[in-house]
């Protein structure tokens, strides 16, 4: 489970973004990273969560925080979703090997082939400082992110 990772180094990953570029966790060192795992970009709950996150200027506008959304969707699906909804932050595809990053963070659902709604806050040195997994079908609350980020970064 993701919460067991708190206080431990975050598992490494390298995934492809919607522009075809590789994004590795190691490359993000030096800034805090909020990983947001979502089941499917075009599902209603995921779309609403990501739009709320997109519009959260207090989270998106920080120089000391990078928000990275990870889904088992293909790069093409994520690009279509980003274009449709004007989403500019990082959307990374965990499509192949299918769910490898989600597995490393303990949020992969092998029965359904998707990531659960897990979120992980990693400090600038690469250590997990906060994590949550929401029950299936339950959206995350932006205030949980705000509280965790405030606690870590002030």
XYZ file of N, CA, C and O in Angstrom:
616
model
N 0.827 -1.204 0.000
C 0.000 0.000 0.000
C 0.866 1.261 0.000
O 1.927 1.277 0.591
N 0.384 2.293 -0.612
C 1.119 3.538 -0.748
C 1.481 4.155 0.590
O 2.578 4.662 0.763
N 0.584 4.120 1.590
C 0.870 4.774 2.867
C 2.070 4.157 3.577
O 2.711 4.807 4.384
N 2.397 2.901 3.282
C 3.575 2.261 3.867
C 4.868 2.839 3.315
O 5.941 2.581 3.834
N 4.768 3.615 2.240
C 5.947 4.203 1.615
C 6.394 5.487 2.304
O 7.504 5.947 2.059
N 5.538 6.071 3.128
C 5.860 7.349 3.761
C 7.158 7.209 4.554
O 7.324 6.276 5.342
N 8.075 8.132 4.286
C 9.376 8.119 4.929
C 10.440 7.345 4.155
O 11.603 7.340 4.543
N 10.043 6.713 3.055
C 10.969 5.917 2.245
C 11.214 6.594 0.889
O 10.389 7.378 0.429
N 12.309 6.246 0.237
C 12.544 6.790 -1.100
C 11.418 6.392 -2.061
O 10.949 5.253 -2.044
N 11.004 7.340 -2.871
C 9.952 7.077 -3.862
C 10.495 6.162 -4.954
O 11.639 6.323 -5.394
N 9.697 5.178 -5.385
C 10.145 4.307 -6.482
C 10.409 5.095 -7.766
O 9.642 5.997 -8.124
N 11.494 4.750 -8.417
C 11.866 5.422 -9.664
C 10.899 5.030 -10.777
O 10.312 3.951 -10.760
N 10.726 5.927 -11.726
C 9.965 5.621 -12.931
C 10.434 6.529 -14.049
O 11.021 7.584 -13.801
N 10.186 6.120 -15.257
C 10.367 6.945 -16.439
C 9.186 6.634 -17.343
O 9.015 5.488 -17.785
N 8.349 7.639 -17.581
C 7.127 7.471 -18.365
C 7.075 8.523 -19.462
O 7.749 9.548 -19.392
N 6.237 8.300 -20.449
C 6.111 9.204 -21.581
C 4.975 10.192 -21.355
O 3.884 9.813 -20.935
N 5.260 11.482 -21.638
C 4.226 12.502 -21.497
C 3.441 12.663 -22.802
O 3.681 11.951 -23.772
N 2.505 13.588 -22.811
C 1.619 13.777 -23.971
C 2.337 14.380 -25.178
O 1.750 14.495 -26.249
N 3.601 14.755 -25.014
C 4.390 15.285 -26.128
C 5.415 14.267 -26.611
O 6.290 14.599 -27.414
N 5.343 13.033 -26.061
C 6.257 11.978 -26.470
C 7.607 12.017 -25.778
O 8.517 11.288 -26.153
N 7.751 12.858 -24.766
C 9.014 12.975 -24.034
C 9.015 12.062 -22.815
O 7.994 11.911 -22.155
N 10.182 11.511 -22.513
C 10.338 10.714 -21.297
C 10.467 11.653 -20.103
O 11.209 12.634 -20.153
N 9.734 11.351 -19.044
C 9.827 12.096 -17.795
C 10.172 11.082 -16.708
O 9.415 10.154 -16.449
N 11.345 11.273 -16.099
C 11.801 10.378 -15.038
C 11.699 11.090 -13.701
O 11.970 12.297 -13.613
N 11.326 10.362 -12.671
C 11.254 10.953 -11.336
C 12.598 11.559 -10.945
O 12.646 12.650 -10.375
N 13.667 10.889 -11.285
C 15.012 11.382 -10.965
C 15.239 12.781 -11.533
O 15.907 13.608 -10.912
N 14.676 13.059 -12.697
C 14.842 14.372 -13.338
C 14.087 15.475 -12.604
O 14.322 16.659 -12.862
N 13.172 15.096 -11.725
C 12.358 16.087 -11.012
C 12.933 16.436 -9.645
O 12.354 17.255 -8.922
N 14.054 15.824 -9.282
C 14.683 16.115 -7.993
C 14.947 17.608 -7.880
O 15.216 18.281 -8.862
N 14.890 18.104 -6.655
C 15.121 19.522 -6.408
C 13.824 20.288 -6.202
O 13.847 21.441 -5.794
N 12.708 19.651 -6.496
C 11.395 20.237 -6.240
C 10.484 19.129 -5.721
O 10.696 17.956 -6.017
N 9.506 19.512 -4.932
C 8.525 18.528 -4.468
C 7.660 18.104 -5.652
O 7.437 18.875 -6.591
N 7.182 16.856 -5.597
C 6.362 16.303 -6.679
C 5.100 15.702 -6.075
O 5.182 14.910 -5.135
N 3.962 16.095 -6.603
C 2.692 15.479 -6.239
C 2.298 14.552 -7.372
O 1.995 15.010 -8.473
N 2.363 13.241 -7.106
C 1.919 12.254 -8.086
C 0.443 11.995 -7.866
O 0.016 11.735 -6.738
N -0.338 12.070 -8.935
C -1.772 11.835 -8.875
C -2.096 10.723 -9.860
O -2.074 10.932 -11.074
N -2.344 9.535 -9.337
C -2.722 8.400 -10.184
C -4.225 8.440 -10.433
O -5.001 8.644 -9.495
N -4.617 8.270 -11.698
C -6.036 8.253 -12.061
C -6.339 7.005 -12.876
O -5.492 6.546 -13.656
N -7.548 6.442 -12.719
C -7.916 5.241 -13.485
C -7.962 5.487 -15.000
O -7.214 4.875 -15.739
N -8.817 6.388 -15.445
C -8.979 6.679 -16.863
C -9.287 8.152 -17.051
O -10.202 8.687 -16.411
N -8.571 8.802 -17.942
C -8.716 10.243 -18.135
C -10.144 10.659 -18.485
O -10.630 11.658 -17.993
N -10.818 9.904 -19.327
C -12.125 10.336 -19.804
C -13.300 9.889 -18.927
O -14.445 10.154 -19.263
N -13.039 9.227 -17.821
C -14.156 8.880 -16.933
C -14.633 10.151 -16.225
O -13.880 11.109 -16.076
N -15.890 10.167 -15.816
C -16.461 11.372 -15.207
C -15.709 11.810 -13.963
O -15.360 12.989 -13.813
N -15.446 10.883 -13.054
C -14.778 11.246 -11.802
C -13.376 11.759 -12.076
O -12.963 12.788 -11.520
N -12.627 11.083 -12.929
C -11.267 11.515 -13.246
C -11.266 12.881 -13.928
O -10.465 13.756 -13.583
N -12.164 13.073 -14.871
C -12.246 14.361 -15.556
C -12.527 15.473 -14.564
O -11.853 16.508 -14.569
N -13.492 15.273 -13.687
C -13.806 16.302 -12.694
C -12.631 16.572 -11.764
O -12.325 17.726 -11.450
N -11.961 15.504 -11.315
C -10.788 15.680 -10.450
C -9.695 16.477 -11.153
O -9.109 17.389 -10.566
N -9.405 16.122 -12.395
C -8.321 16.782 -13.110
C -8.663 18.227 -13.469
O -7.789 19.088 -13.458
N -9.912 18.504 -13.767
C -10.314 19.889 -14.023
C -10.189 20.717 -12.745
O -9.690 21.847 -12.774
N -10.612 20.145 -11.620
C -10.447 20.854 -10.342
C -8.968 21.113 -10.072
O -8.595 22.214 -9.633
N -8.136 20.139 -10.326
C -6.702 20.295 -10.115
C -6.121 21.328 -11.079
O -5.307 22.162 -10.686
N -6.553 21.282 -12.322
C -6.103 22.264 -13.329
C -6.417 23.690 -12.883
O -5.623 24.600 -13.073
N -7.594 23.863 -12.273
C -8.056 25.190 -11.883
C -7.580 25.629 -10.501
O -7.873 26.742 -10.076
N -6.842 24.781 -9.804
C -6.350 25.102 -8.458
C -5.052 25.901 -8.576
O -3.945 25.366 -8.470
N -5.191 27.195 -8.805
C -4.028 28.057 -9.032
C -3.053 28.032 -7.861
O -1.839 28.160 -8.058
N -3.563 27.822 -6.644
C -2.673 27.796 -5.485
C -1.778 26.554 -5.477
O -0.713 26.567 -4.860
N -2.174 25.507 -6.161
C -1.331 24.313 -6.282
C -0.515 24.342 -7.573
O 0.681 24.069 -7.578
N -1.154 24.685 -8.674
C -0.487 24.686 -9.978
C 0.535 25.811 -10.096
O 1.502 25.698 -10.838
N 0.318 26.904 -9.382
C 1.162 28.080 -9.553
C 2.389 28.134 -8.665
O 3.065 29.153 -8.610
N 2.716 27.055 -7.995
C 3.858 27.037 -7.071
C 5.152 26.687 -7.810
O 5.187 25.755 -8.611
N 6.223 27.410 -7.501
C 7.531 27.102 -8.076
C 8.201 25.923 -7.386
O 9.125 25.332 -7.927
N 7.736 25.588 -6.171
C 8.371 24.537 -5.381
C 7.615 23.207 -5.444
O 7.883 22.293 -4.668
N 6.645 23.104 -6.392
C 5.830 21.899 -6.504
C 5.556 21.588 -7.970
O 5.166 22.473 -8.733
N 5.746 20.332 -8.336
C 5.398 19.877 -9.692
C 4.301 18.832 -9.549
O 4.456 17.867 -8.793
N 3.193 19.040 -10.235
C 2.082 18.093 -10.204
C 2.189 17.201 -11.436
O 2.287 17.687 -12.565
N 2.178 15.889 -11.192
C 2.337 14.911 -12.259
C 1.189 13.914 -12.159
O 1.038 13.228 -11.152
N 0.373 13.853 -13.206
C -0.750 12.913 -13.258
C -0.301 11.692 -14.044
O 0.303 11.814 -15.119
N -0.578 10.505 -13.499
C -0.191 9.250 -14.128
C -1.434 8.385 -14.332
O -2.222 8.199 -13.411
N -1.576 7.860 -15.547
C -2.704 6.996 -15.889
C -2.201 5.843 -16.747
O -1.207 5.980 -17.456
N -2.902 4.728 -16.697
C -2.579 3.587 -17.558
C -3.122 3.789 -18.974
O -2.971 2.915 -19.831
N -3.744 4.931 -19.227
C -4.191 5.268 -20.583
C -2.980 5.400 -21.502
O -1.867 5.682 -21.057
N -3.204 5.278 -22.807
C -2.134 5.492 -23.778
C -1.804 6.987 -23.862
O -2.605 7.841 -23.459
N -0.645 7.286 -24.398
C -0.239 8.676 -24.613
C -1.278 9.401 -25.466
O -1.619 10.558 -25.209
N -1.816 8.713 -26.462
C -2.764 9.336 -27.396
C -4.071 9.698 -26.693
O -4.645 10.762 -26.937
N -4.528 8.846 -25.813
C -5.735 9.140 -25.041
C -5.493 10.338 -24.134
O -6.333 11.247 -24.042
N -4.354 10.345 -23.448
C -4.048 11.455 -22.539
C -3.894 12.770 -23.301
O -4.340 13.818 -22.834
N -3.288 12.713 -24.487
C -3.145 13.940 -25.295
C -4.516 14.442 -25.734
O -4.781 15.647 -25.677
N -5.385 13.537 -26.155
C -6.739 13.949 -26.552
C -7.476 14.576 -25.372
O -8.151 15.598 -25.530
N -7.329 13.989 -24.187
C -7.990 14.544 -23.001
C -7.418 15.921 -22.684
O -8.164 16.873 -22.442
N -6.101 16.058 -22.703
C -5.457 17.343 -22.401
C -5.889 18.418 -23.393
O -6.198 19.552 -23.005
N -5.930 18.070 -24.664
C -6.355 19.035 -25.690
C -7.818 19.433 -25.492
O -8.178 20.601 -25.629
N -8.665 18.471 -25.166
C -10.088 18.736 -24.971
C -10.335 19.665 -23.790
O -11.214 20.533 -23.846
N -9.544 19.501 -22.723
C -9.799 20.223 -21.476
C -8.766 21.301 -21.155
O -8.806 21.878 -20.065
N -7.870 21.601 -22.082
C -6.891 22.659 -21.864
C -5.984 22.392 -20.674
O -5.616 23.308 -19.946
N -5.602 21.131 -20.500
C -4.756 20.751 -19.363
C -3.298 20.876 -19.772
O -2.858 20.238 -20.719
N -2.543 21.696 -19.066
C -1.150 21.972 -19.443
C -0.132 21.246 -18.569
O 1.012 21.113 -18.957
N -0.512 20.800 -17.374
C 0.440 20.133 -16.476
C 0.780 18.745 -17.010
O 0.188 18.268 -17.982
N 1.728 18.106 -16.355
C 2.206 16.802 -16.816
C 1.140 15.720 -16.732
O 0.533 15.515 -15.677
N 0.918 15.026 -17.834
C 0.101 13.818 -17.898
C 1.011 12.730 -18.443
O 1.511 12.840 -19.568
N 1.249 11.696 -17.643
C 2.172 10.642 -18.048
C 1.439 9.336 -18.251
O 0.555 8.977 -17.475
N 1.848 8.608 -19.287
C 1.237 7.327 -19.630
C 2.008 6.171 -19.000
O 3.207 6.019 -19.218
N 1.291 5.368 -18.239
C 1.825 4.156 -17.609
C 1.273 2.939 -18.371
O 0.994 1.908 -17.794
N 1.124 3.124 -19.684
C 0.459 2.127 -20.519
C 1.282 0.857 -20.706
O 0.747 -0.242 -20.648
N 2.621 1.018 -20.969
C 3.430 -0.171 -21.212
C 4.828 0.018 -20.700
O 5.425 1.052 -20.980
N 5.394 -0.917 -19.958
C 4.700 -2.090 -19.464
C 3.517 -1.669 -18.599
O 3.652 -0.799 -17.740
N 2.398 -2.284 -18.881
C 1.115 -1.820 -18.347
C 1.100 -1.714 -16.819
O 1.241 -2.701 -16.120
N 0.936 -0.467 -16.348
C 0.788 -0.227 -14.923
C 2.051 -0.397 -14.099
O 1.977 -0.508 -12.877
N 3.199 -0.360 -14.712
C 4.445 -0.592 -13.987
C 4.664 0.434 -12.863
O 5.020 0.061 -11.734
N 4.446 1.709 -13.134
C 4.612 2.725 -12.088
C 3.527 2.576 -11.017
O 3.808 2.664 -9.822
N 2.293 2.338 -11.444
C 1.194 2.148 -10.491
C 1.483 0.956 -9.573
O 1.223 1.014 -8.364
N 2.035 -0.105 -10.122
C 2.409 -1.273 -9.304
C 3.467 -0.886 -8.273
O 3.394 -1.276 -7.107
N 4.475 -0.135 -8.715
C 5.564 0.262 -7.819
C 5.059 1.094 -6.642
O 5.617 1.032 -5.548
N 3.984 1.839 -6.880
C 3.412 2.689 -5.821
C 2.248 2.019 -5.096
O 1.613 2.626 -4.244
N 1.953 0.775 -5.450
C 0.921 0.014 -4.753
C -0.495 0.426 -5.065
O -1.408 0.185 -4.272
N -0.719 1.025 -6.237
C -2.067 1.490 -6.584
C -2.647 0.803 -7.827
O -3.715 1.189 -8.289
N -1.956 -0.203 -8.360
C -2.462 -0.874 -9.552
C -3.527 -1.893 -9.174
O -3.365 -2.671 -8.236
N -4.637 -1.877 -9.918
C -5.715 -2.843 -9.723
C -5.612 -3.856 -10.868
O -6.054 -3.575 -11.989
N -5.030 -5.044 -10.602
C -4.822 -6.000 -11.693
C -6.109 -6.603 -12.239
O -6.149 -7.032 -13.384
N -7.173 -6.614 -11.444
C -8.456 -7.143 -11.926
C -9.029 -6.269 -13.030
O -9.646 -6.750 -13.966
N -8.825 -4.960 -12.894
C -9.403 -4.016 -13.849
C -8.374 -3.407 -14.801
O -8.741 -2.706 -15.733
N -7.090 -3.616 -14.518
C -6.045 -3.098 -15.399
C -5.891 -1.598 -15.355
O -5.583 -0.971 -16.360
N -6.093 -1.021 -14.179
C -6.022 0.429 -14.046
C -5.408 0.813 -12.710
O -5.271 -0.007 -11.815
N -5.063 2.078 -12.593
C -4.549 2.607 -11.329
C -5.725 3.043 -10.465
O -6.697 3.606 -10.957
N -5.618 2.767 -9.178
C -6.594 3.301 -8.225
C -6.311 4.788 -8.044
O -5.276 5.297 -8.469
N -7.218 5.492 -7.375
C -7.038 6.917 -7.125
C -6.082 7.117 -5.953
O -6.475 7.363 -4.836
N -4.815 6.977 -6.244
C -3.774 7.180 -5.239
C -3.033 8.469 -5.505
O -2.844 8.865 -6.658
N -2.614 9.121 -4.430
C -1.828 10.349 -4.541
C -0.640 10.246 -3.599
O -0.771 9.718 -2.488
N 0.491 10.757 -4.044
C 1.734 10.659 -3.290
C 2.461 11.990 -3.388
O 2.652 12.514 -4.486
N 2.867 12.530 -2.234
C 3.661 13.759 -2.203
C 5.095 13.379 -1.864
O 5.351 12.744 -0.830
N 6.011 13.754 -2.747
C 7.428 13.411 -2.634
C 8.207 14.702 -2.421
O 7.982 15.689 -3.132
N 9.129 14.689 -1.451
C 9.902 15.907 -1.201
C 10.991 16.082 -2.258
O 11.192 15.220 -3.128
N 11.704 17.196 -2.185
C 12.707 17.547 -3.188
C 13.867 16.556 -3.246
O 14.578 16.479 -4.251
N 14.065 15.785 -2.179
C 15.131 14.791 -2.148
C 14.655 13.413 -2.619
O 15.427 12.455 -2.630
N 13.370 13.276 -2.947
C 12.856 12.015 -3.461
C 12.286 11.076 -2.420
O 12.131 9.888 -2.676
N 11.927 11.601 -1.244
C 11.354 10.788 -0.174
C 9.846 11.018 -0.111
O 9.380 12.164 -0.172
N 9.086 9.934 0.000
C 7.625 10.039 0.115
C 7.289 10.639 1.477
O 7.718 10.133 2.505
N 6.499 11.710 1.479
C 6.142 12.396 2.717
C 4.662 12.292 3.068
O 4.265 12.530 4.197
N 3.822 11.929 2.078
C 2.378 11.821 2.305
C 1.806 10.963 1.200
O 2.293 10.994 0.062
N 0.798 10.174 1.523
C 0.159 9.332 0.514
C -1.266 9.006 0.934
O -1.570 8.949 2.135
N -2.129 8.828 -0.060
C -3.519 8.464 0.190
C -4.029 7.642 -0.986
O -3.599 7.849 -2.123
N -4.898 6.697 -0.703
C -5.609 5.960 -1.753
C -7.088 6.082 -1.436
O -7.530 5.703 -0.349
N -7.841 6.613 -2.381
C -9.283 6.736 -2.185
C -9.995 5.461 -2.627
O -9.556 4.795 -3.562
N -11.112 5.158 -1.982
C -11.904 3.998 -2.407
C -12.385 4.168 -3.852
O -12.519 5.292 -4.350
N -12.635 3.046 -4.504
C -13.090 3.051 -5.891
C -14.308 3.959 -6.048
O -15.256 3.899 -5.265
N -14.260 4.824 -7.052
C -15.374 5.714 -7.353
C -15.423 6.977 -6.523
O -16.255 7.843 -6.758
N -14.527 7.122 -5.561
C -14.544 8.294 -4.677
C -13.459 9.283 -5.091
O -12.264 8.961 -5.072
N -13.868 10.493 -5.430
C -12.935 11.538 -5.840
C -12.126 12.039 -4.651
O -12.577 11.992 -3.508
N -10.924 12.507 -4.943
C -10.086 13.109 -3.909
C -10.479 14.555 -3.690
O -10.987 15.214 -4.585
N -10.218 15.043 -2.501
C -10.533 16.413 -2.111
C -9.283 17.268 -2.273
O -8.225 16.928 -1.729
N -9.384 18.372 -3.005
C -8.234 19.250 -3.197
C -7.674 19.749 -1.873
O -6.475 20.007 -1.758
N -8.521 19.873 -0.867
C -8.036 20.354 0.423
C -7.057 19.378 1.063
O -6.176 19.789 1.823
N -7.176 18.081 0.756
C -6.190 17.112 1.243
C -4.820 17.415 0.641
O -3.800 17.351 1.328
N -4.788 17.758 -0.652
C -3.530 18.145 -1.290
C -2.987 19.410 -0.650
O -1.806 19.505 -0.341
N -3.865 20.386 -0.495
C -3.427 21.666 0.079
C -2.822 21.480 1.467
O -1.785 22.069 1.775
N -3.466 20.665 2.283
C -2.961 20.424 3.635
C -1.594 19.749 3.601
O -0.668 20.146 4.308
N -1.446 18.717 2.777
C -0.177 17.993 2.685
C 0.930 18.895 2.152
O 2.065 18.902 2.669
N 0.638 19.668 1.116
C 1.626 20.572 0.523
C 2.008 21.654 1.526
O 3.193 21.967 1.697
N 1.026 22.212 2.214
C 1.299 23.243 3.224
C 2.199 22.674 4.326
O 3.134 23.335 4.764
N 1.907 21.484 4.766
C 2.702 20.850 5.821
C 4.151 20.639 5.371
O 5.085 20.842 6.145
N 4.331 20.215 4.114
C 5.676 19.950 3.605
C 6.433 21.223 3.217
O 7.599 21.384 3.548
N 5.756 22.136 2.539
C 6.441 23.269 1.929
C 6.161 24.615 2.585
O 6.837 25.592 2.314
N 5.105 24.642 3.402
C 4.744 25.895 4.060
C 3.909 26.805 3.200
O 3.587 26.593 2.103
